[in-house]
Amino acid sequence: MYSVIPYQAAYAPSVSQLFHDAIHAIDESQYSAADKSAWSAKPRSAYHWHKRMSQTKAWLVVDSSVISAGKHICCGFTNIETGYYGQGYIDSLYVHPAHQGEGLAKSLYETMEVWARAQGYTDLTVDASRLSKSLFLSYGFKVNHKSYQEKLGQIIMGYLMSKPLTDLKRQRCHTQGLT
């Protein structure tokens, strides 16, 4: 039984390992071994991930049976920027390779979108990988353009995508005084 919970510091080591494992499980037809090594040469410190997750709004998917055993292992995680400049930017959405295809990314995404709407965010954006592009398309995101990130000398291609969270028809009626 899986649960989506707010991020907790005790999970930082698990988040770090999950990120590294997820990157290195990507098929080489999507990203080369050199790309994956540049993206995550080794697991980053728990401190790095705790800082990154704490400075955003973040959630974890955990196995409820493992929680009761006192273990802090996450099966997936996501986080979204909350600062004014980056507000609504999805920083990450990863699911451990052993749990992919089980609907965990969907649970994380839906939790994040519900929260973002409740905060009044007008849109969401993400730099999606080749692998996650179809996932975000399925949630109504549109590709704005290809994006490129340099990591340890490797250029890693992805897609800048966005999704409006406001009902444009309702918004037009409201601004025209037709509500």
GROMACS .gro file of N, CA and C in nm:
model
  537
    1MET      N    1   0.084  -0.118   0.000
    1MET     CA    2   0.000   0.000   0.000
    1MET      C    3   0.089   0.124   0.000
    2TYR      N    4   0.071   0.211  -0.098
    2TYR     CA    5   0.150   0.331  -0.110
    2TYR      C    6   0.075   0.452  -0.056
    3SER      N    7   0.150   0.547  -0.003
    3SER     CA    8   0.094   0.672   0.046
    3SER      C    9   0.178   0.787  -0.006
    4VAL      N   10   0.114   0.898  -0.039
    4VAL     CA   11   0.185   1.021  -0.072
    4VAL      C   12   0.189   1.104   0.056
    5ILE      N   13   0.310   1.141   0.096
    5ILE     CA   14   0.328   1.219   0.218
    5ILE      C   15   0.414   1.342   0.188
    6PRO      N   16   0.403   1.446   0.270
    6PRO     CA   17   0.495   1.560   0.254
    6PRO      C   18   0.639   1.513   0.280
    7TYR      N   19   0.733   1.579   0.216
    7TYR     CA   20   0.874   1.547   0.235
    7TYR      C   21   0.912   1.558   0.383
    8GLN      N   22   0.996   1.466   0.428
    8GLN     CA   23   1.052   1.466   0.563
    8GLN      C   24   1.202   1.443   0.553
    9ALA      N   25   1.278   1.512   0.637
    9ALA     CA   26   1.425   1.507   0.632
    9ALA      C   27   1.480   1.365   0.643
   10ALA      N   28   1.415   1.278   0.716
   10ALA     CA   29   1.464   1.141   0.734
   10ALA      C   30   1.474   1.065   0.602
   11TYR      N   31   1.404   1.113   0.498
   11TYR     CA   32   1.403   1.045   0.368
   11TYR      C   33   1.511   1.096   0.272
   12ALA      N   34   1.588   1.195   0.311
   12ALA     CA   35   1.687   1.253   0.219
   12ALA      C   36   1.785   1.150   0.164
   13PRO      N   37   1.840   1.058   0.244
   13PRO     CA   38   1.930   0.958   0.185
   13PRO      C   39   1.860   0.869   0.081
   14SER      N   40   1.735   0.835   0.107
   14SER     CA   41   1.659   0.752   0.013
   14SER      C   42   1.630   0.828  -0.116
   15VAL      N   43   1.599   0.957  -0.104
   15VAL     CA   44   1.575   1.040  -0.222
   15VAL      C   45   1.701   1.045  -0.308
   16SER      N   46   1.815   1.064  -0.244
   16SER     CA   47   1.941   1.070  -0.316
   16SER      C   48   1.968   0.942  -0.395
   17GLN      N   49   1.950   0.828  -0.331
   17GLN     CA   50   1.976   0.700  -0.398
   17GLN      C   51   1.873   0.675  -0.507
   18LEU      N   52   1.747   0.708  -0.481
   18LEU     CA   53   1.642   0.688  -0.581
   18LEU      C   54   1.673   0.768  -0.708
   19PHE      N   55   1.710   0.894  -0.692
   19PHE     CA   56   1.742   0.979  -0.807
   19PHE      C   57   1.853   0.914  -0.890
   20HIS      N   58   1.960   0.874  -0.824
   20HIS     CA   59   2.073   0.813  -0.894
   20HIS      C   60   2.031   0.684  -0.964
   21ASP      N   61   1.958   0.599  -0.895
   21ASP     CA   62   1.913   0.472  -0.953
   21ASP      C   63   1.820   0.494  -1.072
   22ALA      N   64   1.730   0.592  -1.060
   22ALA     CA   65   1.635   0.619  -1.169
   22ALA      C   66   1.708   0.669  -1.294
   23ILE      N   67   1.806   0.755  -1.276
   23ILE     CA   68   1.882   0.807  -1.390
   23ILE      C   69   1.955   0.692  -1.460
   24HIS      N   70   2.020   0.608  -1.383
   24HIS     CA   71   2.102   0.501  -1.443
   24HIS      C   72   2.021   0.384  -1.496
   25ALA      N   73   1.891   0.382  -1.467
   25ALA     CA   74   1.804   0.278  -1.523
   25ALA      C   75   1.745   0.319  -1.658
   26ILE      N   76   1.766   0.443  -1.699
   26ILE     CA   77   1.712   0.491  -1.827
   26ILE      C   78   1.781   0.415  -1.940
   27ASP      N   79   1.701   0.369  -2.034
   27ASP     CA   80   1.752   0.296  -2.149
   27ASP      C   81   1.848   0.385  -2.229
   28GLU      N   82   1.957   0.326  -2.277
   28GLU     CA   83   2.056   0.404  -2.350
   28GLU      C   84   2.007   0.452  -2.486
   29SER      N   85   1.892   0.408  -2.530
   29SER     CA   86   1.835   0.464  -2.653
   29SER      C   87   1.780   0.604  -2.624
   30GLN      N   88   1.755   0.635  -2.497
   30GLN     CA   89   1.707   0.768  -2.456
   30GLN      C   90   1.823   0.861  -2.421
   31TYR      N   91   1.911   0.813  -2.336
   31TYR     CA   92   2.028   0.891  -2.292
   31TYR      C   93   2.147   0.796  -2.283
   32SER      N   94   2.262   0.841  -2.334
   32SER     CA   95   2.383   0.757  -2.336
   32SER      C   96   2.438   0.737  -2.194
   33ALA      N   97   2.528   0.643  -2.182
   33ALA     CA   98   2.594   0.619  -2.053
   33ALA      C   99   2.667   0.746  -2.008
   34ALA      N  100   2.728   0.817  -2.103
   34ALA     CA  101   2.798   0.942  -2.069
   34ALA      C  102   2.699   1.047  -2.018
   35ASP      N  103   2.582   1.057  -2.083
   35ASP     CA  104   2.478   1.151  -2.038
   35ASP      C  105   2.435   1.118  -1.895
   36LYS      N  106   2.409   0.990  -1.870
   36LYS     CA  107   2.362   0.947  -1.738
   36LYS      C  108   2.468   0.969  -1.631
   37SER      N  109   2.594   0.945  -1.665
   37SER     CA  110   2.702   0.968  -1.568
   37SER      C  111   2.718   1.117  -1.538
   38ALA      N  112   2.698   1.201  -1.639
   38ALA     CA  113   2.705   1.345  -1.614
   38ALA      C  114   2.585   1.392  -1.531
   39TRP      N  115   2.470   1.336  -1.558
   39TRP     CA  116   2.346   1.372  -1.488
   39TRP      C  117   2.357   1.332  -1.340
   40SER      N  118   2.414   1.215  -1.314
   40SER     CA  119   2.431   1.168  -1.177
   40SER      C  120   2.551   1.072  -1.173
   41ALA      N  121   2.669   1.129  -1.150
   41ALA     CA  122   2.790   1.049  -1.146
   41ALA      C  123   2.789   0.952  -1.027
   42LYS      N  124   2.733   0.998  -0.916
   42LYS     CA  125   2.717   0.916  -0.796
   42LYS      C  126   2.606   0.982  -0.714
   43PRO      N  127   2.549   0.911  -0.618
   43PRO     CA  128   2.444   0.974  -0.536
   43PRO      C  129   2.498   1.098  -0.465
   44ARG      N  130   2.420   1.208  -0.473
   44ARG     CA  131   2.457   1.331  -0.402
   44ARG      C  132   2.432   1.311  -0.254
   45SER      N  133   2.485   1.399  -0.175
   45SER     CA  134   2.472   1.386  -0.030
   45SER      C  135   2.326   1.403   0.014
   46ALA      N  136   2.294   1.344   0.127
   46ALA     CA  137   2.162   1.363   0.186
   46ALA      C  138   2.140   1.512   0.217
   47TYR      N  139   2.247   1.580   0.256
   47TYR     CA  140   2.237   1.725   0.283
   47TYR      C  141   2.190   1.800   0.158
   48HIS      N  142   2.252   1.769   0.043
   48HIS     CA  143   2.212   1.834  -0.083
   48HIS      C  144   2.062   1.815  -0.108
   49TRP      N  145   2.017   1.690  -0.098
   49TRP     CA  146   1.876   1.663  -0.128
   49TRP      C  147   1.784   1.722  -0.023
   50HIS      N  148   1.824   1.721   0.103
   50HIS     CA  149   1.739   1.782   0.206
   50HIS      C  150   1.725   1.931   0.180
   51LYS      N  151   1.832   1.997   0.148
   51LYS     CA  152   1.827   2.141   0.118
   51LYS      C  153   1.738   2.167  -0.004
   52ARG      N  154   1.758   2.089  -0.108
   52ARG     CA  155   1.680   2.107  -0.232
   52ARG      C  156   1.531   2.085  -0.207
   53MET      N  157   1.497   1.980  -0.135
   53MET     CA  158   1.356   1.948  -0.109
   53MET      C  159   1.294   2.047  -0.009
   54SER      N  160   1.371   2.091   0.088
   54SER     CA  161   1.319   2.183   0.190
   54SER      C  162   1.292   2.322   0.137
   55GLN      N  163   1.360   2.361   0.032
   55GLN     CA  164   1.342   2.496  -0.024
   55GLN      C  165   1.230   2.501  -0.128
   56THR      N  166   1.159   2.391  -0.143
   56THR     CA  167   1.047   2.380  -0.236
   56THR      C  168   0.933   2.311  -0.162
   57LYS      N  169   0.822   2.292  -0.230
   57LYS     CA  170   0.715   2.208  -0.176
   57LYS      C  171   0.738   2.070  -0.235
   58ALA      N  172   0.749   1.970  -0.148
   58ALA     CA  173   0.789   1.838  -0.196
   58ALA      C  174   0.704   1.728  -0.132
   59TRP      N  175   0.687   1.620  -0.208
   59TRP     CA  176   0.613   1.503  -0.163
   59TRP      C  177   0.691   1.377  -0.195
   60LEU      N  178   0.661   1.273  -0.120
   60LEU     CA  179   0.721   1.142  -0.139
   60LEU      C  180   0.610   1.039  -0.154
   61VAL      N  181   0.637   0.933  -0.227
   61VAL     CA  182   0.552   0.815  -0.224
   61VAL      C  183   0.629   0.712  -0.143
   62VAL      N  184   0.563   0.660  -0.040
   62VAL     CA  185   0.626   0.561   0.046
   62VAL      C  186   0.537   0.438   0.056
   63ASP      N  187   0.600   0.327   0.084
   63ASP     CA  188   0.528   0.203   0.108
   63ASP      C  189   0.487   0.204   0.255
   64SER      N  190   0.358   0.208   0.281
   64SER     CA  191   0.307   0.219   0.417
   64SER      C  192   0.355   0.107   0.508
   65SER      N  193   0.375  -0.012   0.455
   65SER     CA  194   0.421  -0.123   0.538
   65SER      C  195   0.564  -0.103   0.585
   66VAL      N  196   0.644  -0.031   0.506
   66VAL     CA  197   0.783  -0.005   0.544
   66VAL      C  198   0.788   0.105   0.651
   67ILE      N  199   0.695   0.200   0.645
   67ILE     CA  200   0.691   0.306   0.746
   67ILE      C  201   0.669   0.245   0.884
   68SER      N  202   0.576   0.152   0.893
   68SER     CA  203   0.546   0.091   1.022
   68SER      C  204   0.665   0.014   1.077
   69ALA      N  205   0.757  -0.025   0.992
   69ALA     CA  206   0.878  -0.095   1.035
   69ALA      C  207   0.989   0.003   1.073
   70GLY      N  208   0.959   0.133   1.063
   70GLY     CA  209   1.056   0.236   1.100
   70GLY      C  210   1.161   0.266   0.995
   71LYS      N  211   1.140   0.222   0.873
   71LYS     CA  212   1.236   0.249   0.765
   71LYS      C  213   1.193   0.374   0.689
   72HIS      N  214   1.290   0.446   0.638
   72HIS     CA  215   1.264   0.570   0.564
   72HIS      C  216   1.307   0.552   0.419
   73ILE      N  217   1.228   0.476   0.345
   73ILE     CA  218   1.258   0.446   0.205
   73ILE      C  219   1.144   0.502   0.120
   74CYS      N  220   1.181   0.588   0.025
   74CYS     CA  221   1.076   0.639  -0.064
   74CYS      C  222   1.081   0.565  -0.197
   75CYS      N  223   0.965   0.554  -0.259
   75CYS     CA  224   0.952   0.486  -0.388
   75CYS      C  225   0.945   0.587  -0.502
   76GLY      N  226   0.920   0.714  -0.469
   76GLY     CA  227   0.912   0.820  -0.567
   76GLY      C  228   0.907   0.954  -0.498
   77PHE      N  229   0.938   1.060  -0.572
   77PHE     CA  230   0.931   1.194  -0.513
   77PHE      C  231   0.909   1.298  -0.621
   78THR      N  232   0.858   1.412  -0.579
   78THR     CA  233   0.843   1.527  -0.667
   78THR      C  234   0.858   1.652  -0.583
   79ASN      N  235   0.897   1.760  -0.649
   79ASN     CA  236   0.899   1.890  -0.582
   79ASN      C  237   0.874   2.001  -0.683
   80ILE      N  238   0.820   2.111  -0.630
   80ILE     CA  239   0.780   2.224  -0.713
   80ILE      C  240   0.831   2.352  -0.649
   81GLU      N  241   0.881   2.441  -0.732
   81GLU     CA  242   0.932   2.570  -0.685
   81GLU      C  243   0.818   2.655  -0.633
   82THR      N  244   0.843   2.725  -0.524
   82THR     CA  245   0.741   2.810  -0.463
   82THR      C  246   0.783   2.957  -0.460
   83GLY      N  247   0.909   2.986  -0.492
   83GLY     CA  248   0.956   3.124  -0.493
   83GLY      C  249   0.892   3.202  -0.606
   84TYR      N  250   0.890   3.332  -0.593
   84TYR     CA  251   0.821   3.416  -0.691
   84TYR      C  252   0.870   3.390  -0.834
   85TYR      N  253   1.001   3.391  -0.857
   85TYR     CA  254   1.053   3.376  -0.993
   85TYR      C  255   1.023   3.239  -1.052
   86GLY      N  256   1.041   3.134  -0.973
   86GLY     CA  257   1.023   2.999  -1.025
   86GLY      C  258   0.890   2.935  -0.989
   87GLN      N  259   0.799   3.012  -0.935
   87GLN     CA  260   0.672   2.957  -0.886
   87GLN      C  261   0.603   2.871  -0.992
   88GLY      N  262   0.574   2.747  -0.954
   88GLY     CA  263   0.505   2.656  -1.046
   88GLY      C  264   0.597   2.573  -1.132
   89TYR      N  265   0.729   2.588  -1.115
   89TYR     CA  266   0.825   2.509  -1.191
   89TYR      C  267   0.845   2.374  -1.121
   90ILE      N  268   0.819   2.265  -1.192
   90ILE     CA  269   0.837   2.131  -1.137
   90ILE      C  270   0.985   2.098  -1.146
   91ASP      N  271   1.048   2.093  -1.031
   91ASP     CA  272   1.192   2.068  -1.025
   91ASP      C  273   1.225   1.923  -1.052
   92SER      N  274   1.143   1.832  -1.000
   92SER     CA  275   1.172   1.691  -1.020
   92SER      C  276   1.047   1.606  -1.003
   93LEU      N  277   1.049   1.492  -1.068
   93LEU     CA  278   0.945   1.389  -1.054
   93LEU      C  279   1.013   1.257  -1.093
   94TYR      N  280   1.045   1.178  -0.992
   94TYR     CA  281   1.117   1.053  -1.015
   94TYR      C  282   1.051   0.939  -0.939
   95VAL      N  283   1.050   0.822  -1.001
   95VAL     CA  284   1.000   0.700  -0.938
   95VAL      C  285   1.111   0.596  -0.950
   96HIS      N  286   1.133   0.523  -0.842
   96HIS     CA  287   1.237   0.420  -0.842
   96HIS      C  288   1.205   0.318  -0.953
   97PRO      N  289   1.307   0.272  -1.024
   97PRO     CA  290   1.284   0.177  -1.134
   97PRO      C  291   1.202   0.054  -1.094
   98ALA      N  292   1.217   0.006  -0.973
   98ALA     CA  293   1.141  -0.112  -0.928
   98ALA      C  294   0.992  -0.083  -0.912
   99HIS      N  295   0.954   0.044  -0.912
   99HIS     CA  296   0.814   0.080  -0.890
   99HIS      C  297   0.752   0.154  -1.009
  100GLN      N  298   0.826   0.166  -1.118
  100GLN     CA  299   0.772   0.234  -1.235
  100GLN      C  300   0.661   0.150  -1.296
  101GLY      N  301   0.560   0.218  -1.350
  101GLY     CA  302   0.446   0.149  -1.410
  101GLY      C  303   0.338   0.112  -1.309
  102GLU      N  304   0.352   0.157  -1.185
  102GLU     CA  305   0.255   0.125  -1.081
  102GLU      C  306   0.162   0.243  -1.048
  103GLY      N  307   0.172   0.351  -1.125
  103GLY     CA  308   0.086   0.467  -1.101
  103GLY      C  309   0.138   0.565  -0.997
  104LEU      N  310   0.263   0.548  -0.954
  104LEU     CA  311   0.317   0.636  -0.851
  104LEU      C  312   0.342   0.777  -0.904
  105ALA      N  313   0.391   0.789  -1.027
  105ALA     CA  314   0.413   0.922  -1.085
  105ALA      C  315   0.280   0.995  -1.096
  106LYS      N  316   0.175   0.925  -1.132
  106LYS     CA  317   0.043   0.986  -1.142
  106LYS      C  318  -0.003   1.037  -1.006
  107SER      N  319   0.014   0.957  -0.901
  107SER     CA  320  -0.025   1.000  -0.767
  107SER      C  321   0.052   1.124  -0.724
  108LEU      N  322   0.183   1.124  -0.749
  108LEU     CA  323   0.265   1.240  -0.714
  108LEU      C  324   0.222   1.363  -0.792
  109TYR      N  325   0.206   1.347  -0.925
  109TYR     CA  326   0.168   1.461  -1.008
  109TYR      C  327   0.033   1.518  -0.965
  110GLU      N  328  -0.064   1.432  -0.946
  110GLU     CA  329  -0.198   1.480  -0.909
  110GLU      C  330  -0.197   1.552  -0.774
  111THR      N  331  -0.121   1.501  -0.679
  111THR     CA  332  -0.107   1.569  -0.549
  111THR      C  333  -0.049   1.708  -0.569
  112MET      N  334   0.055   1.717  -0.651
  112MET     CA  335   0.121   1.844  -0.677
  112MET      C  336   0.027   1.941  -0.748
  113GLU      N  337  -0.046   1.894  -0.849
  113GLU     CA  338  -0.134   1.985  -0.923
  113GLU      C  339  -0.247   2.036  -0.834
  114VAL      N  340  -0.306   1.949  -0.754
  114VAL     CA  341  -0.413   1.993  -0.663
  114VAL      C  342  -0.359   2.101  -0.569
  115TRP      N  343  -0.241   2.080  -0.516
  115TRP     CA  344  -0.179   2.178  -0.426
  115TRP      C  345  -0.154   2.310  -0.500
  116ALA      N  346  -0.098   2.303  -0.621
  116ALA     CA  347  -0.067   2.424  -0.698
  116ALA      C  348  -0.194   2.503  -0.729
  117ARG      N  349  -0.301   2.434  -0.765
  117ARG     CA  350  -0.428   2.503  -0.791
  117ARG      C  351  -0.479   2.571  -0.664
  118ALA      N  352  -0.468   2.502  -0.550
  118ALA     CA  353  -0.514   2.560  -0.423
  118ALA      C  354  -0.433   2.683  -0.385
  119GLN      N  355  -0.308   2.688  -0.430
  119GLN     CA  356  -0.223   2.804  -0.404
  119GLN      C  357  -0.251   2.920  -0.500
  120GLY      N  358  -0.332   2.894  -0.603
  120GLY     CA  359  -0.362   2.997  -0.702
  120GLY      C  360  -0.260   3.009  -0.813
  121TYR      N  361  -0.176   2.908  -0.830
  121TYR     CA  362  -0.079   2.911  -0.939
  121TYR      C  363  -0.155   2.910  -1.071
  122THR      N  364  -0.108   2.990  -1.165
  122THR     CA  365  -0.177   3.000  -1.294
  122THR      C  366  -0.128   2.899  -1.395
  123ASP      N  367  -0.006   2.848  -1.376
  123ASP     CA  368   0.045   2.748  -1.469
  123ASP      C  369   0.157   2.668  -1.404
  124LEU      N  370   0.190   2.557  -1.467
  124LEU     CA  371   0.301   2.473  -1.427
  124LEU      C  372   0.397   2.464  -1.545
  125THR      N  373   0.526   2.456  -1.514
  125THR     CA  374   0.627   2.437  -1.618
  125THR      C  375   0.722   2.328  -1.572
  126VAL      N  376   0.789   2.266  -1.668
  126VAL     CA  377   0.884   2.160  -1.638
  126VAL      C  378   0.983   2.148  -1.753
  127ASP      N  379   1.107   2.116  -1.720
  127ASP     CA  380   1.205   2.074  -1.820
  127ASP      C  381   1.200   1.922  -1.818
  128ALA      N  382   1.122   1.865  -1.907
  128ALA     CA  383   1.101   1.720  -1.911
  128ALA      C  384   1.212   1.651  -1.989
  129SER      N  385   1.249   1.536  -1.943
  129SER     CA  386   1.345   1.454  -2.017
  129SER      C  387   1.275   1.389  -2.136
  130ARG      N  388   1.352   1.328  -2.221
  130ARG     CA  389   1.291   1.252  -2.332
  130ARG      C  390   1.198   1.145  -2.276
  131LEU      N  391   1.239   1.085  -2.166
  131LEU     CA  392   1.162   0.977  -2.104
  131LEU      C  393   1.031   1.028  -2.044
  132SER      N  394   1.032   1.143  -1.978
  132SER     CA  395   0.912   1.192  -1.910
  132SER      C  396   0.822   1.280  -1.997
  133LYS      N  397   0.866   1.311  -2.117
  133LYS     CA  398   0.787   1.397  -2.206
  133LYS      C  399   0.645   1.342  -2.224
  134SER      N  400   0.632   1.214  -2.254
  134SER     CA  401   0.499   1.156  -2.279
  134SER      C  402   0.412   1.160  -2.153
  135LEU      N  403   0.471   1.143  -2.037
  135LEU     CA  404   0.395   1.153  -1.912
  135LEU      C  405   0.334   1.292  -1.899
  136PHE      N  406   0.414   1.394  -1.919
  136PHE     CA  407   0.362   1.531  -1.905
  136PHE      C  408   0.263   1.565  -2.016
  137LEU      N  409   0.285   1.514  -2.136
  137LEU     CA  410   0.186   1.534  -2.243
  137LEU      C  411   0.052   1.474  -2.202
  138SER      N  412   0.055   1.359  -2.136
  138SER     CA  413  -0.070   1.293  -2.094
  138SER      C  414  -0.145   1.373  -1.988
  139TYR      N  415  -0.076   1.463  -1.919
  139TYR     CA  416  -0.141   1.549  -1.818
  139TYR      C  417  -0.177   1.685  -1.873
  140GLY      N  418  -0.169   1.702  -2.005
  140GLY     CA  419  -0.213   1.827  -2.067
  140GLY      C  420  -0.105   1.931  -2.088
  141PHE      N  421   0.020   1.896  -2.067
  141PHE     CA  422   0.130   1.989  -2.093
  141PHE      C  423   0.152   1.999  -2.243
  142LYS      N  424   0.201   2.112  -2.286
  142LYS     CA  425   0.239   2.136  -2.426
  142LYS      C  426   0.389   2.164  -2.430
  143VAL      N  427   0.453   2.121  -2.537
  143VAL     CA  428   0.595   2.147  -2.556
  143VAL      C  429   0.612   2.290  -2.603
  144ASN      N  430   0.690   2.368  -2.529
  144ASN     CA  431   0.723   2.505  -2.572
  144ASN      C  432   0.840   2.502  -2.670
  145HIS      N  433   0.945   2.429  -2.632
  145HIS     CA  434   1.063   2.413  -2.718
  145HIS      C  435   1.158   2.313  -2.654
  146LYS      N  436   1.255   2.268  -2.732
  146LYS     CA  437   1.359   2.182  -2.677
  146LYS      C  438   1.442   2.264  -2.580
  147SER      N  439   1.496   2.196  -2.480
  147SER     CA  440   1.584   2.264  -2.385
  147SER      C  441   1.714   2.185  -2.375
  148TYR      N  442   1.816   2.253  -2.337
  148TYR     CA  443   1.948   2.190  -2.327
  148TYR      C  444   2.012   2.231  -2.196
  149GLN      N  445   2.062   2.132  -2.123
  149GLN     CA  446   2.132   2.158  -1.998
  149GLN      C  447   2.272   2.099  -2.008
  150GLU      N  448   2.370   2.176  -1.963
  150GLU     CA  449   2.507   2.127  -1.960
  150GLU      C  450   2.534   2.070  -1.821
  151LYS      N  451   2.579   1.947  -1.817
  151LYS     CA  452   2.614   1.880  -1.692
  151LYS      C  453   2.747   1.809  -1.711
  152LEU      N  454   2.847   1.855  -1.639
  152LEU     CA  455   2.982   1.795  -1.645
  152LEU      C  456   3.030   1.779  -1.789
  153GLY      N  457   3.008   1.880  -1.870
  153GLY     CA  458   3.056   1.879  -2.008
  153GLY      C  459   2.965   1.809  -2.108
  154GLN      N  460   2.861   1.744  -2.063
  154GLN     CA  461   2.764   1.678  -2.152
  154GLN      C  462   2.645   1.771  -2.171
  155ILE      N  463   2.595   1.778  -2.292
  155ILE     CA  464   2.474   1.855  -2.321
  155ILE      C  465   2.358   1.755  -2.323
  156ILE      N  466   2.264   1.776  -2.230
  156ILE     CA  467   2.151   1.683  -2.215
  156ILE      C  468   2.026   1.753  -2.266
  157MET      N  469   1.963   1.692  -2.365
  157MET     CA  470   1.846   1.751  -2.429
  157MET      C  471   1.719   1.709  -2.359
  158GLY      N  472   1.627   1.803  -2.347
  158GLY     CA  473   1.495   1.777  -2.291
  158GLY      C  474   1.394   1.869  -2.358
  159TYR      N  475   1.283   1.893  -2.289
  159TYR     CA  476   1.175   1.975  -2.345
  159TYR      C  477   1.120   2.067  -2.237
  160LEU      N  478   1.118   2.197  -2.266
  160LEU     CA  479   1.050   2.290  -2.177
  160LEU      C  480   0.902   2.280  -2.210
  161MET      N  481   0.823   2.246  -2.109
  161MET     CA  482   0.680   2.223  -2.129
  161MET      C  483   0.602   2.307  -2.028
  162SER      N  484   0.477   2.338  -2.063
  162SER     CA  485   0.395   2.415  -1.971
  162SER      C  486   0.249   2.372  -1.982
  163LYS      N  487   0.177   2.405  -1.875
  163LYS     CA  488   0.035   2.373  -1.868
  163LYS      C  489  -0.036   2.484  -1.791
  164PRO      N  490  -0.136   2.548  -1.852
  164PRO     CA  491  -0.213   2.648  -1.776
  164PRO      C  492  -0.303   2.576  -1.675
  165LEU      N  493  -0.318   2.637  -1.558
  165LEU     CA  494  -0.404   2.578  -1.456
  165LEU      C  495  -0.537   2.651  -1.443
  166THR      N  496  -0.550   2.760  -1.516
  166THR     CA  497  -0.675   2.835  -1.510
  166THR      C  498  -0.763   2.797  -1.627
  167ASP      N  499  -0.891   2.800  -1.604
  167ASP     CA  500  -0.988   2.776  -1.710
  167ASP      C  501  -0.995   2.904  -1.792
  168LEU      N  502  -0.938   2.903  -1.913
  168LEU     CA  503  -0.927   3.024  -1.993
  168LEU      C  504  -1.063   3.083  -2.029
  169LYS      N  505  -1.163   2.999  -2.056
  169LYS     CA  506  -1.296   3.049  -2.090
  169LYS      C  507  -1.355   3.124  -1.969
  170ARG      N  508  -1.345   3.063  -1.849
  170ARG     CA  509  -1.396   3.126  -1.729
  170ARG      C  510  -1.319   3.254  -1.699
  171GLN      N  511  -1.187   3.251  -1.723
  171GLN     CA  512  -1.104   3.368  -1.695
  171GLN      C  513  -1.143   3.483  -1.788
  172ARG      N  514  -1.169   3.455  -1.916
  172ARG     CA  515  -1.211   3.560  -2.011
  172ARG      C  516  -1.344   3.620  -1.968
  173CYS      N  517  -1.439   3.535  -1.929
  173CYS     CA  518  -1.570   3.585  -1.886
  173CYS      C  519  -1.555   3.673  -1.762
  174HIS      N  520  -1.470   3.633  -1.670
  174HIS     CA  521  -1.452   3.708  -1.547
  174HIS      C  522  -1.391   3.846  -1.577
  175THR      N  523  -1.288   3.850  -1.665
  175THR     CA  524  -1.223   3.977  -1.694
  175THR      C  525  -1.314   4.067  -1.778
  176GLN      N  526  -1.412   4.011  -1.844
  176GLN     CA  527  -1.504   4.092  -1.923
  176GLN      C  528  -1.631   4.124  -1.844
  177GLY      N  529  -1.634   4.083  -1.716
  177GLY     CA  530  -1.748   4.113  -1.631
  177GLY      C  531  -1.869   4.024  -1.658
  178LEU      N  532  -1.847   3.905  -1.712
  178LEU     CA  533  -1.957   3.817  -1.749
  178LEU      C  534  -1.974   3.699  -1.653
  179THR      N  535  -1.921   3.708  -1.531
  179THR     CA  536  -1.931   3.593  -1.441
  179THR      C  537  -2.065   3.570  -1.388
   0.00000   0.00000   0.00000
